[in-house]
């Protein structure tokens, strides 16, 4: 069912140096209490991000033996569909379209708890699929850029800057290659839906000979080294920590619109330990679990009662309507359509080369 | 025995059961209607989505090409967050793209080439409503056929169905409520005359037998008339009883007054002969009074409808013989010729022997007292009949019915009590026999005939 094209597309998902088959284990420590329960979590979420959450959960439920396995998004998806493999109790992944597709096909079971019912409807689908985090897509630039051409705070400013200064910025701008990166492709689809001016922006990027890379990490490294002056469409949760460590960089959440992605979690219908799975997912949706995510990782939180930097509430008051969380709906299925992908990528290529086809003025 | 049901309950049950069945039918109908309406409304979404997808189908790179519009999928999911499936198939039924290999339109190609088809399917355990649009490319030269298949789960439809049904439900419930109230009132008012009748009967003086006078509907008027007829019969019976009691006390008072007067007269005299005469006269009077009392008693017993003695088969010849034997001495002393005519074979009839003997005894005694010189007791078979004939003065034809009344003395003179024939009449009725009075042979005297109702074998 999954074609080689998608395979390539998925391998580059989110562009993080995801190392497959890492795992974490927390044995049951509560010897006197009830017989130990078991919980297997499969995720595409790096260990530094997941460990604080698991620790806290294990402290609350010491009788549950935790086993977390980290996959790439593609491996996670394939592992799930492979009947021979070990079954997961909870699935967490940032590949929104794939998580959505699994839930849409009826692979998820509903979670009926007060926390799940109170979860914001924009971050939830049918009590089955829950968006746990709130991660805006950002622009990162070096201070040199601001000094020479002024700060960039929005897509419109970026477009006008690129149109005015494409000669000076040649090879100085970096963004995702939608053909290589699943995340980049997802953002391209969403942005193309938001406004036709997106294609002007792609054309302007093409005119400035923007570098196309596969991961946020590559972009950040290039920016830190000074190869690039501006990176467009970086995953905010990873950029935030990096920019804090590199004072020469500036991170901007575009003020006209900013996409927001989420890590989606669900309990598979065939989960071997549904009781523990419900406890864990309910914990992730609880204020306590969200607080751990917000305070000990750079992933933004969704829970409406949490406040402070990195929370959905804080970002909404600061940026208002500009925040555009990727809608948890059937539109995501279009992202996975092979023909759609071909159509979008060919358009993207065409727009990227809009100016190169015309002789230099 | 079944417990006596209530008319009210019976009416209610028979009216409410069909009403409830009708209500249930209406509910089912309302549900089906609501479901159909919801399907019609939501099928528009399938139509729009297939159209939006079909419009994006093109011919590119020597094959069908689809730039899937995400909005086409978004419109298939309403607030109920349905699961959404779509697929594009070419004219040969080859899968081009989609997230599910949905089944196709089972029908053949339509004339126009463009068809739209909706149906419910079960797809991998999910209840789906499917819409299939079969159409062709509108290119300059190419007319490639293709099929757009979409489907979504039924949650939104169910929500709409339920909300439509709730509206209908309120309407049906209100109607049922009104119907039940009207029904209760109707049944109550239909049964009200019955209550009036009961009250009218209960409020009556128990001693009055006057007819019921109240206006009632036709069905109950019949009942009232029947009741009135019964009351009229009871009135006649009671009049008879009152007259009988009056007559009886009068009859008893006369000889008792005579006795008392005679004793008083005798006490004024010193002559033992006179005392002796008086005692003799008093003895005769008291004997006849005692006989009167016995007759009154047996008449009362015969008239009691609740004391019907059991009838047994017996030979009327034997009964006649016994009666003649009992009366023989008295008749012989008075010089009366008492005879008997019986057939050789027994004449069988159902009866009580002592009653029949008494009837015959009374008839013989009657004839003797009214001056007959010859009395004949006769039995006849087919039908079994008892006859007593005398050559006395007889009874005129117009008085023959009257003499059956107690204390009526058809024949002047004589010393009878006036009860003999009444007793015979009572006994005849007990035996369901017919009592007839005729003149004797040669047109003289009296012939009393008791004809029994045939041999019941």
Short mmCIF file of N, CA, C and O in Angstrom, two decimals, chain A residues 34-41 57 61 63-66 88-90 109-113 266-284:
data_model
loop_
_atom_site.label_atom_id
_atom_site.label_comp_id
_atom_site.label_asym_id
_atom_site.label_seq_id
_atom_site.Cartn_x
_atom_site.Cartn_y
_atom_site.Cartn_z
N UNK A 34 -0.41 -3.78 44.22
CA UNK A 34 -1.09 -4.70 43.30
C UNK A 34 -0.12 -5.27 42.27
O UNK A 34 0.98 -4.72 42.10
N UNK A 35 -0.46 -6.38 41.64
CA UNK A 35 0.44 -7.00 40.66
C UNK A 35 0.81 -5.98 39.57
O UNK A 35 -0.02 -5.16 39.19
N UNK A 36 2.06 -6.01 39.11
CA UNK A 36 2.50 -4.99 38.17
C UNK A 36 1.71 -5.04 36.87
O UNK A 36 1.35 -6.09 36.38
N UNK A 37 1.44 -3.83 36.36
CA UNK A 37 0.78 -3.72 35.07
C UNK A 37 1.82 -3.31 34.05
O UNK A 37 2.94 -2.92 34.41
N UNK A 38 1.45 -3.38 32.81
CA UNK A 38 2.43 -3.14 31.76
C UNK A 38 1.89 -2.08 30.81
O UNK A 38 0.67 -1.92 30.66
N UNK A 39 2.80 -1.34 30.18
CA UNK A 39 2.39 -0.31 29.23
C UNK A 39 3.48 -0.14 28.19
O UNK A 39 4.64 0.08 28.53
N UNK A 40 3.12 -0.31 26.93
CA UNK A 40 4.08 -0.17 25.85
C UNK A 40 3.71 1.05 25.02
O UNK A 40 2.58 1.14 24.53
N UNK A 41 4.65 1.98 24.91
CA UNK A 41 4.40 3.20 24.14
C UNK A 41 5.32 3.20 22.94
O UNK A 41 6.53 3.02 23.08
N UNK A 57 5.19 10.19 35.11
CA UNK A 57 4.09 9.22 35.11
C UNK A 57 4.46 8.01 35.96
O UNK A 57 3.64 7.51 36.74
N UNK A 61 2.49 6.29 39.06
CA UNK A 61 1.98 4.90 38.96
C UNK A 61 3.15 3.93 38.96
O UNK A 61 3.50 3.39 37.92
N UNK A 63 3.43 1.04 39.86
CA UNK A 63 3.14 -0.38 39.59
C UNK A 63 3.04 -0.66 38.09
O UNK A 63 2.85 -1.80 37.69
N UNK A 64 3.14 0.37 37.26
CA UNK A 64 3.05 0.15 35.81
C UNK A 64 4.46 0.09 35.23
O UNK A 64 5.26 1.02 35.38
N UNK A 65 4.72 -1.02 34.60
CA UNK A 65 6.02 -1.16 33.95
C UNK A 65 5.96 -0.48 32.59
O UNK A 65 5.13 -0.81 31.75
N UNK A 66 6.85 0.52 32.40
CA UNK A 66 6.80 1.33 31.18
C UNK A 66 7.85 0.85 30.19
O UNK A 66 8.98 0.52 30.56
N UNK A 88 1.40 -1.81 20.26
CA UNK A 88 1.58 -0.67 21.16
C UNK A 88 0.29 -0.40 21.92
O UNK A 88 -0.80 -0.69 21.44
N UNK A 89 0.43 0.17 23.13
CA UNK A 89 -0.74 0.60 23.89
C UNK A 89 -1.06 2.06 23.60
O UNK A 89 -2.21 2.47 23.68
N UNK A 90 -0.02 2.83 23.33
CA UNK A 90 -0.22 4.23 22.98
C UNK A 90 0.70 4.56 21.81
O UNK A 90 1.84 4.11 21.77
N UNK A 109 -9.13 3.60 19.60
CA UNK A 109 -10.29 3.45 20.47
C UNK A 109 -10.52 4.74 21.23
O UNK A 109 -9.58 5.46 21.54
N UNK A 110 -11.79 5.04 21.50
CA UNK A 110 -12.07 6.32 22.16
C UNK A 110 -11.63 6.33 23.61
O UNK A 110 -11.58 5.30 24.27
N UNK A 111 -11.31 7.53 24.09
CA UNK A 111 -10.95 7.72 25.50
C UNK A 111 -12.02 8.61 26.11
O UNK A 111 -12.17 9.76 25.72
N UNK A 112 -12.80 8.03 27.04
CA UNK A 112 -13.91 8.79 27.62
C UNK A 112 -13.58 9.17 29.06
O UNK A 112 -14.03 8.52 29.99
N UNK A 113 -12.77 10.18 29.24
CA UNK A 113 -12.48 10.67 30.59
C UNK A 113 -12.81 12.15 30.62
O UNK A 113 -12.91 12.78 29.56
N UNK A 266 -2.88 8.42 20.17
CA UNK A 266 -4.12 7.66 20.28
C UNK A 266 -3.84 6.30 20.88
O UNK A 266 -2.69 5.86 20.96
N UNK A 267 -4.91 5.64 21.33
CA UNK A 267 -4.80 4.28 21.87
C UNK A 267 -5.28 3.32 20.78
O UNK A 267 -6.44 3.40 20.37
N UNK A 268 -4.44 2.43 20.30
CA UNK A 268 -4.89 1.50 19.25
C UNK A 268 -6.02 0.62 19.77
O UNK A 268 -6.09 0.31 20.97
N UNK A 269 -6.89 0.24 18.86
CA UNK A 269 -8.02 -0.59 19.26
C UNK A 269 -7.56 -1.95 19.77
O UNK A 269 -8.19 -2.56 20.62
N UNK A 270 -6.42 -2.40 19.24
CA UNK A 270 -5.93 -3.71 19.67
C UNK A 270 -4.87 -3.59 20.76
O UNK A 270 -4.03 -4.48 20.91
N UNK A 271 -4.89 -2.49 21.51
CA UNK A 271 -3.90 -2.29 22.55
C UNK A 271 -3.96 -3.45 23.54
O UNK A 271 -5.04 -3.79 24.02
N UNK A 272 -2.79 -4.07 23.86
CA UNK A 272 -2.82 -5.22 24.79
C UNK A 272 -3.14 -4.80 26.22
O UNK A 272 -3.65 -5.61 26.98
N UNK A 273 -2.82 -3.55 26.60
CA UNK A 273 -3.11 -3.13 27.98
C UNK A 273 -3.91 -1.83 27.94
O UNK A 273 -3.41 -0.76 28.30
N UNK A 274 -5.16 -1.92 27.55
CA UNK A 274 -5.94 -0.70 27.36
C UNK A 274 -6.12 0.11 28.65
O UNK A 274 -6.18 1.34 28.60
N UNK A 275 -6.19 -0.60 29.80
CA UNK A 275 -6.37 0.12 31.06
C UNK A 275 -5.21 1.08 31.31
O UNK A 275 -5.40 2.27 31.58
N UNK A 276 -3.98 0.55 31.23
CA UNK A 276 -2.80 1.37 31.45
C UNK A 276 -2.73 2.46 30.39
O UNK A 276 -2.34 3.60 30.67
N UNK A 277 -3.10 2.10 29.16
CA UNK A 277 -3.03 3.06 28.07
C UNK A 277 -3.93 4.25 28.35
O UNK A 277 -3.56 5.40 28.16
N UNK A 278 -5.14 3.95 28.86
CA UNK A 278 -6.07 5.04 29.16
C UNK A 278 -5.52 5.93 30.27
O UNK A 278 -5.60 7.15 30.21
N UNK A 279 -4.92 5.27 31.29
CA UNK A 279 -4.31 6.04 32.38
C UNK A 279 -3.26 6.99 31.84
O UNK A 279 -3.20 8.17 32.21
N UNK A 280 -2.41 6.46 30.93
CA UNK A 280 -1.28 7.25 30.45
C UNK A 280 -1.76 8.41 29.58
O UNK A 280 -1.34 9.56 29.75
N UNK A 281 -2.68 8.13 28.65
CA UNK A 281 -3.15 9.19 27.77
C UNK A 281 -3.92 10.23 28.59
O UNK A 281 -3.78 11.44 28.35
N UNK A 282 -4.69 9.76 29.56
CA UNK A 282 -5.41 10.70 30.41
C UNK A 282 -4.43 11.58 31.18
O UNK A 282 -4.66 12.77 31.36
N UNK A 283 -3.31 10.95 31.59
CA UNK A 283 -2.29 11.73 32.29
C UNK A 283 -1.70 12.79 31.35
O UNK A 283 -1.51 13.94 31.74
N UNK A 284 -1.43 12.40 30.10
CA UNK A 284 -0.86 13.36 29.15
C UNK A 284 -1.79 14.54 28.92
O UNK A 284 -1.35 15.65 28.65
#
